[in-house]
PDB file of C-alpha atoms in Angstrom:
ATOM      1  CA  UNK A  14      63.547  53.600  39.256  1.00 89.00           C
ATOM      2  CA  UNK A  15      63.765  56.117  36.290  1.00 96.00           C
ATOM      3  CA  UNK A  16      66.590  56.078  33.755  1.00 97.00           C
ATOM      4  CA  UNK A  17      67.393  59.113  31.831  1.00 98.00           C
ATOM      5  CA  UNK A  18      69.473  59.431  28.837  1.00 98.00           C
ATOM      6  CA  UNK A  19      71.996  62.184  28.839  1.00 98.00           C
ATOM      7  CA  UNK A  20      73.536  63.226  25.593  1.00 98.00           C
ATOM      8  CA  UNK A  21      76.571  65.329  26.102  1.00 97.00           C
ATOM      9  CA  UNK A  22      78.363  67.256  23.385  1.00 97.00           C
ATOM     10  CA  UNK A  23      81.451  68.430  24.597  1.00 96.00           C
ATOM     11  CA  UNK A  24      83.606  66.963  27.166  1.00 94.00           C
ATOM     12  CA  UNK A  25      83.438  69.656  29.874  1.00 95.00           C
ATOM     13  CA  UNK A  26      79.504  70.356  29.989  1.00 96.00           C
ATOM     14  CA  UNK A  27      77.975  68.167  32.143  1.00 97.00           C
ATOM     15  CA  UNK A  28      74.645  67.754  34.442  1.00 97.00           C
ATOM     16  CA  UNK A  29      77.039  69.601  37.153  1.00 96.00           C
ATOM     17  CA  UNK A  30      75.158  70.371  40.471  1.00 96.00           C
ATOM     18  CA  UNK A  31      71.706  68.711  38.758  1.00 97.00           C
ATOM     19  CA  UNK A  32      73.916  65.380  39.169  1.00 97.00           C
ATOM     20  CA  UNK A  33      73.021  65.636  42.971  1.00 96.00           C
ATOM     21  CA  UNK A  34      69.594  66.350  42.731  1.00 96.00           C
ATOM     22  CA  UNK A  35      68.573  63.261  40.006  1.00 97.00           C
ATOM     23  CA  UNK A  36      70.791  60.890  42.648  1.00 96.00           C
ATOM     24  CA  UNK A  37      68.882  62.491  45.428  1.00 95.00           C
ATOM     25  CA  UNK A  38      65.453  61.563  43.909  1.00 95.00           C
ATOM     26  CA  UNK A  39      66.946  57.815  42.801  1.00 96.00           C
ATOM     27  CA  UNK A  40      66.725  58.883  39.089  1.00 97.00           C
ATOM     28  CA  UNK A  41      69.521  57.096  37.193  1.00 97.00           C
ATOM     29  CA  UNK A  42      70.879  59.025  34.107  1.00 97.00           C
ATOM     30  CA  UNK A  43      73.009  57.486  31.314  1.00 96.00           C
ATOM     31  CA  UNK A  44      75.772  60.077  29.515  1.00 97.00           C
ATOM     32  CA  UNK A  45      76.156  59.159  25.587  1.00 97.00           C
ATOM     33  CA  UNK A  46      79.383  61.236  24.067  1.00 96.00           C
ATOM     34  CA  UNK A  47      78.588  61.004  20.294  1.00 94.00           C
ATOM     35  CA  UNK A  48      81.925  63.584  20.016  1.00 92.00           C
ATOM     36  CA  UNK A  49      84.108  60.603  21.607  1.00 90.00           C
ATOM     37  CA  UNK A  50      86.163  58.015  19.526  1.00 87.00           C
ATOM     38  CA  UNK A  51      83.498  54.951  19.193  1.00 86.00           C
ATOM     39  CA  UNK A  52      80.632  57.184  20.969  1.00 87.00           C
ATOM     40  CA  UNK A  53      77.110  56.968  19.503  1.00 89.00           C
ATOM     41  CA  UNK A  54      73.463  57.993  19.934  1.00 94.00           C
ATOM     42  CA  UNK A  55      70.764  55.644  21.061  1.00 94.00           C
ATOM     43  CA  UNK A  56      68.920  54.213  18.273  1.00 89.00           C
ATOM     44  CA  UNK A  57      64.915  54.555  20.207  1.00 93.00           C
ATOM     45  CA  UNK A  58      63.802  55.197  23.341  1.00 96.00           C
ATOM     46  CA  UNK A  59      63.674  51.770  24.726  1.00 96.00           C
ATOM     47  CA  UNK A  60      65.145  51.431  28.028  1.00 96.00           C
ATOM     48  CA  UNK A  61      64.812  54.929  28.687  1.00 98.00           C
ATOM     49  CA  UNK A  62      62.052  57.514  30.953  1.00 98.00           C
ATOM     50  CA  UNK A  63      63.189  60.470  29.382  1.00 98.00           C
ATOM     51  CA  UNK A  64      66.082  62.258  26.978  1.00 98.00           C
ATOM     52  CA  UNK A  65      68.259  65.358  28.838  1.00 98.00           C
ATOM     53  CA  UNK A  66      70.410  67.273  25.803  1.00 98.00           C
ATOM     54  CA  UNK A  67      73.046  69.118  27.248  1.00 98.00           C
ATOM     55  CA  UNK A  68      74.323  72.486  25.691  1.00 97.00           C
ATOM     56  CA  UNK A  69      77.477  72.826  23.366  1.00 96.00           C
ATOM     57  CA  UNK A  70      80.012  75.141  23.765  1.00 95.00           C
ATOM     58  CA  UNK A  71      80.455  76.736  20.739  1.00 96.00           C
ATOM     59  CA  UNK A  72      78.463  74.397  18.683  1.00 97.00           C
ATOM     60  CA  UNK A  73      75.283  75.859  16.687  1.00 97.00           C
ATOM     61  CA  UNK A  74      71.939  74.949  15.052  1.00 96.00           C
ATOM     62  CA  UNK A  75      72.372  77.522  11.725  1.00 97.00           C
ATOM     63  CA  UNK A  76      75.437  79.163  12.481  1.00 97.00           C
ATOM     64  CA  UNK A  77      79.456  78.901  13.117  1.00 95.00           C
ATOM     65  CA  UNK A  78      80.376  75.256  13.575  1.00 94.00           C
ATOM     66  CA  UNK A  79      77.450  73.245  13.582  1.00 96.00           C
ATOM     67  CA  UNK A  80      76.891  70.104  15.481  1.00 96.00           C
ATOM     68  CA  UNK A  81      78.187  66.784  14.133  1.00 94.00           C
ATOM     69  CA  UNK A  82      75.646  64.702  15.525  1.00 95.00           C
ATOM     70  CA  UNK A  83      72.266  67.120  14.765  1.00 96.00           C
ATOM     71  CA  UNK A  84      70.266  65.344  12.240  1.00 96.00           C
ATOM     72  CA  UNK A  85      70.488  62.094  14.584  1.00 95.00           C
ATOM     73  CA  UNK A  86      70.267  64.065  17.791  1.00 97.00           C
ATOM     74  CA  UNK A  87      66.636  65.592  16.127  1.00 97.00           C
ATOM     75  CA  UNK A  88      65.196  62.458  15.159  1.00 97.00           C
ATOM     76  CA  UNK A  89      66.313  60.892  18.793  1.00 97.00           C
ATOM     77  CA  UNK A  90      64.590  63.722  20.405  1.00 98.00           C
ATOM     78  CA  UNK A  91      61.265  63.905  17.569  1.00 97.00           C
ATOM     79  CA  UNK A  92      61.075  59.477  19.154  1.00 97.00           C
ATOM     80  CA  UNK A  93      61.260  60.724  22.911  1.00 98.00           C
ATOM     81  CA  UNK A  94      58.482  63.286  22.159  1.00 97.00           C
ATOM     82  CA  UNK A  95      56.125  61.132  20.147  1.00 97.00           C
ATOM     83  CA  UNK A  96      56.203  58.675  22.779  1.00 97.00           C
ATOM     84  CA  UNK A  97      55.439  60.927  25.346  1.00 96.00           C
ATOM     85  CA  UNK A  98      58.559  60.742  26.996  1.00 97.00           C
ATOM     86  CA  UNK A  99      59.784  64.141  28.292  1.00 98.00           C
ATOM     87  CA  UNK A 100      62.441  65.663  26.419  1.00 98.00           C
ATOM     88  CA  UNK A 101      64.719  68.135  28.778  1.00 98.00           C
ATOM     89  CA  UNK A 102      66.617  70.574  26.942  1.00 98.00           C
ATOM     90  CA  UNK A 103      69.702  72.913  28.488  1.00 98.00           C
ATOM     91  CA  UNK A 104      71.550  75.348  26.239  1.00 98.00           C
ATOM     92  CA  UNK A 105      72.174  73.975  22.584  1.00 98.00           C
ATOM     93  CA  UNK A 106      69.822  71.509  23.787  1.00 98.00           C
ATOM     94  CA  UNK A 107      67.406  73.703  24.432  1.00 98.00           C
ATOM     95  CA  UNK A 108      67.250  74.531  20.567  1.00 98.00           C
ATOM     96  CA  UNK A 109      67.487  70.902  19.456  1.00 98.00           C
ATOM     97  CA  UNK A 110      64.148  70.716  21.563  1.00 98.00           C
ATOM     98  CA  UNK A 111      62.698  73.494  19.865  1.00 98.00           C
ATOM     99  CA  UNK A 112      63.169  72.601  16.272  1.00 98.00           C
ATOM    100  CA  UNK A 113      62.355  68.674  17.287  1.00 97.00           C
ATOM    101  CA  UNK A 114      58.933  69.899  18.714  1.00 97.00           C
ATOM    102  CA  UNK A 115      58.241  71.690  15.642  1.00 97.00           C
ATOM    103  CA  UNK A 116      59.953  75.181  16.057  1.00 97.00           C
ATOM    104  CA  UNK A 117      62.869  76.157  14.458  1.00 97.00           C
ATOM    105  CA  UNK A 118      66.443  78.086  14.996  1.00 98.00           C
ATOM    106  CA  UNK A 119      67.987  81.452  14.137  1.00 98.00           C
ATOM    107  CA  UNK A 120      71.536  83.164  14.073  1.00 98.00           C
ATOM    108  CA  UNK A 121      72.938  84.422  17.098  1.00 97.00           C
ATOM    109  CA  UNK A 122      76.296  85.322  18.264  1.00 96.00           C
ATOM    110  CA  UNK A 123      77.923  82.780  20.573  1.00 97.00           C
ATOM    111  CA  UNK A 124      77.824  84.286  24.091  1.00 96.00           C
ATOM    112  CA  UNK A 125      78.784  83.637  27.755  1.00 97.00           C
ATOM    113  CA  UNK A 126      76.959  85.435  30.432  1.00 96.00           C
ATOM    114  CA  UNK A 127      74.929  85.009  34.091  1.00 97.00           C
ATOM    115  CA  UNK A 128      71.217  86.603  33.547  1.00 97.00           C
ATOM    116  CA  UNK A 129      68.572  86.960  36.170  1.00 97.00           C
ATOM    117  CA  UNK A 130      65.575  84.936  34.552  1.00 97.00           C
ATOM    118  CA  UNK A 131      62.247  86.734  34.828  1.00 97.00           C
ATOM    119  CA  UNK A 132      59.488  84.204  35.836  1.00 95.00           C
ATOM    120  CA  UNK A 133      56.255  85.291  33.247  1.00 95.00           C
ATOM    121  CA  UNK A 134      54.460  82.159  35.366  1.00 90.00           C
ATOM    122  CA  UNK A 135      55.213  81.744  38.312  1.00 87.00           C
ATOM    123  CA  UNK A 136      52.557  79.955  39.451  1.00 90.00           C
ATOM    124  CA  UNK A 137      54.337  76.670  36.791  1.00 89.00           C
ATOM    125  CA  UNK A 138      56.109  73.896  38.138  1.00 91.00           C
ATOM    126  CA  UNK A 139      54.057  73.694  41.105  1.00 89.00           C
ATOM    127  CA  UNK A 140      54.488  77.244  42.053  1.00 91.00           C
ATOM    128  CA  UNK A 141      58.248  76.640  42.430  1.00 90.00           C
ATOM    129  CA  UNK A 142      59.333  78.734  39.785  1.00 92.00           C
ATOM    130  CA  UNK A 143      61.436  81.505  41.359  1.00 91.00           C
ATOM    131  CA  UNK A 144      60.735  84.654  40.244  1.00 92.00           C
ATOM    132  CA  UNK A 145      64.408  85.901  39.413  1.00 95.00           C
ATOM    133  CA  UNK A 146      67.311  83.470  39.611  1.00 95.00           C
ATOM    134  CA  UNK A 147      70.622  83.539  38.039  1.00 97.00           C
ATOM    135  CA  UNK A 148      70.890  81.537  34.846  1.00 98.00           C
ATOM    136  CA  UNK A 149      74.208  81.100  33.270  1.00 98.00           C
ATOM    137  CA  UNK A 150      74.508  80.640  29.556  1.00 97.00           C
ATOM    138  CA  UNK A 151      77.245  79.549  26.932  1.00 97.00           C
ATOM    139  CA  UNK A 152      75.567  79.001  23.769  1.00 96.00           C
ATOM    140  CA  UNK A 153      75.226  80.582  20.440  1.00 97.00           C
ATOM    141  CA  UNK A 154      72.122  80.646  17.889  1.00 98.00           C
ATOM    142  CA  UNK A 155      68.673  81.068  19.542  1.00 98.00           C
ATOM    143  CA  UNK A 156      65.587  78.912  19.566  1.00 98.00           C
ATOM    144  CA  UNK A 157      61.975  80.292  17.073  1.00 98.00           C
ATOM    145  CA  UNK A 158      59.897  78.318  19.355  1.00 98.00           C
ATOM    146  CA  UNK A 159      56.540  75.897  18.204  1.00 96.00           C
ATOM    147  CA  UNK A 160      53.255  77.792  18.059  1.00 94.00           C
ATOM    148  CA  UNK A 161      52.056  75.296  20.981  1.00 92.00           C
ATOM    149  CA  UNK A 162      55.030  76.140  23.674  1.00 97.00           C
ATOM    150  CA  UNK A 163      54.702  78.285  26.488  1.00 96.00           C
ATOM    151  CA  UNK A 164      57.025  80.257  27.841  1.00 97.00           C
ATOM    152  CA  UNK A 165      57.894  80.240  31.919  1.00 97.00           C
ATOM    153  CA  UNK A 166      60.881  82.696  32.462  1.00 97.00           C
ATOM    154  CA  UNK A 167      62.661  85.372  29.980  1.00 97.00           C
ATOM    155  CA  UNK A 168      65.509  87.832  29.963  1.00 97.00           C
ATOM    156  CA  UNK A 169      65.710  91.400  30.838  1.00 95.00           C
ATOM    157  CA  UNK A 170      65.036  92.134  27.347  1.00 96.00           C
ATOM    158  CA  UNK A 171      61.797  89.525  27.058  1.00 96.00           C
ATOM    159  CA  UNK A 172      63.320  86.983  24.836  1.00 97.00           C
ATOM    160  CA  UNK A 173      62.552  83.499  26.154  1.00 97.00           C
ATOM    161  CA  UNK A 174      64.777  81.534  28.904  1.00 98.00           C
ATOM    162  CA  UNK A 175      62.558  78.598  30.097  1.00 97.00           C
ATOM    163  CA  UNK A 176      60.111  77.514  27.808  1.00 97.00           C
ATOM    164  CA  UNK A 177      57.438  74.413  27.698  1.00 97.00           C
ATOM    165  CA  UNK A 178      56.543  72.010  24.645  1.00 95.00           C
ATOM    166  CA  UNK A 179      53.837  69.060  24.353  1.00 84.00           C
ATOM    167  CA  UNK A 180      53.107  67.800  28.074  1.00 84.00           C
ATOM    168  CA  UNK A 181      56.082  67.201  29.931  1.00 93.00           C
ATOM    169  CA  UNK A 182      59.184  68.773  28.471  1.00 97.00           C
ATOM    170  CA  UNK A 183      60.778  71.735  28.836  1.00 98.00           C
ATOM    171  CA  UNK A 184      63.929  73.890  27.814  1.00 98.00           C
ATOM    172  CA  UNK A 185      66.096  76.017  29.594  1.00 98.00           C
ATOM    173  CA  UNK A 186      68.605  78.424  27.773  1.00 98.00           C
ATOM    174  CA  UNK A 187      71.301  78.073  29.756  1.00 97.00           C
ATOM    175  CA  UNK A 188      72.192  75.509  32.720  1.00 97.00           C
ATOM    176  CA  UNK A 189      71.051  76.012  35.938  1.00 96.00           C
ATOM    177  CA  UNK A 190      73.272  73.807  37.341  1.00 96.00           C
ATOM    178  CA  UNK A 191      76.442  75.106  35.776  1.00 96.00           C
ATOM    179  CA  UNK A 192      79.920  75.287  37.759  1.00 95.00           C
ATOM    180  CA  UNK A 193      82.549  78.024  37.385  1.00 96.00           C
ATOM    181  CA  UNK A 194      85.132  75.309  36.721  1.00 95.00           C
ATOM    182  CA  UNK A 195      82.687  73.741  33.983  1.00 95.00           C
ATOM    183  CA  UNK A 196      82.665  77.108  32.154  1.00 95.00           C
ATOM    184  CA  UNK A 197      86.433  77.422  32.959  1.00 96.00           C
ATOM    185  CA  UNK A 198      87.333  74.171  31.020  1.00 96.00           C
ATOM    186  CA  UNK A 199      84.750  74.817  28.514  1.00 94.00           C
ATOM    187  CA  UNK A 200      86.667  78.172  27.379  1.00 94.00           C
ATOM    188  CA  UNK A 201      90.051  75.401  27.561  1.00 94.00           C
ATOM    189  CA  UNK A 202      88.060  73.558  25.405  1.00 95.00           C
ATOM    190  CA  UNK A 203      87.576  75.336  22.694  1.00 95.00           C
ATOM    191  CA  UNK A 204      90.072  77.589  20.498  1.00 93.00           C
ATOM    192  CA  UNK A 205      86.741  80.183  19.968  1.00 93.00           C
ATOM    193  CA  UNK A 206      85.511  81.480  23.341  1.00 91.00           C
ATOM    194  CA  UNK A 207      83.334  84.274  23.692  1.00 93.00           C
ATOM    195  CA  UNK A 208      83.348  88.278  24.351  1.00 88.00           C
ATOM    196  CA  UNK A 209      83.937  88.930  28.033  1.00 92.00           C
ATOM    197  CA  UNK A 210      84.710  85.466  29.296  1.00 96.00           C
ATOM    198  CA  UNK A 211      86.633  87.014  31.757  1.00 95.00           C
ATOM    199  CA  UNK A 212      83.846  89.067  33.540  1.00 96.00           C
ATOM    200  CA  UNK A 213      81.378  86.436  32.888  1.00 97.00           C
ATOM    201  CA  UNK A 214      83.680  83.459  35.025  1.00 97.00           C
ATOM    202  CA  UNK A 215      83.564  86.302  37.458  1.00 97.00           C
ATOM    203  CA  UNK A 216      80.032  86.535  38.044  1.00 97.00           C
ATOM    204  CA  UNK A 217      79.119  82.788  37.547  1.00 97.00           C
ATOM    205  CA  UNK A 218      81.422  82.384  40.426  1.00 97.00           C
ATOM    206  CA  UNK A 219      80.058  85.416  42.357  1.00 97.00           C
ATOM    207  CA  UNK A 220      76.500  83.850  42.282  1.00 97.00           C
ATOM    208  CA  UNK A 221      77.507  80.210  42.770  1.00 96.00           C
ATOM    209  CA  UNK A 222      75.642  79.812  45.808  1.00 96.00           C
ATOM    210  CA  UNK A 223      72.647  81.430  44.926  1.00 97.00           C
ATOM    211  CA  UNK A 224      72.641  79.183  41.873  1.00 97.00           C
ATOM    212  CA  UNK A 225      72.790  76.212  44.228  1.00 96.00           C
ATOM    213  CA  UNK A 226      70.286  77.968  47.040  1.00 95.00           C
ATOM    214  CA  UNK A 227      67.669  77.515  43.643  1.00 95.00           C
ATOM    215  CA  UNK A 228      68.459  75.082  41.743  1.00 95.00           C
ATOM    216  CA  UNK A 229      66.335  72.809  44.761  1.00 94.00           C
ATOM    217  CA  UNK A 230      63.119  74.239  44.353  1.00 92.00           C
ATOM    218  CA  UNK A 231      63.382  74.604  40.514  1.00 94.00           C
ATOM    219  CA  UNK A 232      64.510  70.702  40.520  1.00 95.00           C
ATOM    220  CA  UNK A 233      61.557  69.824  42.756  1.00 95.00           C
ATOM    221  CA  UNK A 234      59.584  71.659  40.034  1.00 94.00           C
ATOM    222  CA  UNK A 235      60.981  70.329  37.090  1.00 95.00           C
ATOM    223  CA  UNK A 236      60.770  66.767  38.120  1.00 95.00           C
ATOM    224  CA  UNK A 237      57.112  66.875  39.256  1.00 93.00           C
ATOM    225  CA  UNK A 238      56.535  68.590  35.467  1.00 93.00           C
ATOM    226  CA  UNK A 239      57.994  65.600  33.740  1.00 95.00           C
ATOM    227  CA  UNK A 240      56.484  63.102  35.522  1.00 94.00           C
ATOM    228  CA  UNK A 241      60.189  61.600  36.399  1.00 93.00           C
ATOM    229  CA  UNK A 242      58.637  61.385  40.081  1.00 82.00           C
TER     230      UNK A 242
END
């Protein structure tokens, strides 16, 4: 049996509908809360089959409040990848993937919003990459990504969603598992929220099921690519 190691950042933003999927599959998953009184990171990848960094909230990489834990959270992440271990990125942790692997980070405002992601290869994942699927997002900053990653799926204006690095891992920017009450308590959360937030809980909860309907195949997908199965 597998055992992942989850690091969360806030307390709202979890694995949400993934949960299901990793249960479904008899992949275990630990959650480490560096944010919480007493919480910490791991110190290596022993006792672990892979690293899952969840996104942030507000949090960024070079701008607004940046995360506590980063310079840990990038060394944690640099272990997983050198030992071929596949490193799964959502969101914020997307970025921390990025700049880990050898990419970096740049400045951008935070933002809240459901996007259609535009497969470039959908023939990855074992062909079970949809073509367009609703991706919500709540994140700030954006990823400069490593000369050697690929990139799967982008917005309407071509910047990368879905991205690959070394042989196994991959990052999404944005969570394709998020629920309209996870975004709800994440604007609770948090004393800076974004532009829109209202129209944006609107149409996260307008395309809930479609986010379910393919969130299977791109799970079935994205465990075959990191070898978790």
């Amino acid at each position: 049996m597998k055992q992942l190691c989850v690091i969360q950042h806030t307390e709202t933003e979890y694995l949400g509908l993934i949960e299901d999927h990793l249960e479904g599959r008899n992949i275990r998953f630990t959650y480490h809360r560096p944010f919480a009184a007493g919480g910490t990171l791991p110190g290596t990848v022993e006792g672990y089959d892979g690293l899952v960094l969840l996104g942030g909230g507000p949090y960024g990489i070079v701008s607004g409040h940046l995360l506590p834990c980063l310079g840990a959270e990038l060394r944690l992440a640099a272990s997983f990848l050198e030992a071929g271990l596949p490193v799964i990125g959502f969101g914020l942790g997307a970025i921390v993937l990025s700049v880990a692997a050898g990419g970096g980070a740049e400045e951008a405002p935070l933002r809240f919003k459901v996007e259609q992601a535009l497969a470039t290869r959908p023939d990855h994942l074992g062909g079970l990459l949809p073509r367009s699927f609703p991706l919500a997002s709540y994140l700030r900053d954006r990823p400069v990504l490593p000369p050697d990653a690929e990139i799967l799926s982008i917005d309407a204006d071509g910047r990368p969603l879905i991205f690959t690095v070394s042989t196994h891992s991959i990052g999404v920017l944005g969570h394709p598992g998020m629920k309209r009450g996870m975004a709800e308590d994440l604007v609770m959360e948090f004393t800076e929220t974004p532009e829109n937030t209202v129209e944006a809980l609107e149409s996260l909860g307008a395309a809930q099921s479609e986010i379910a309907h393919c969130l299977t195949g791109l799970m079935v997908g994205l465990v075959d690519h990191t070898g978790l199965m």
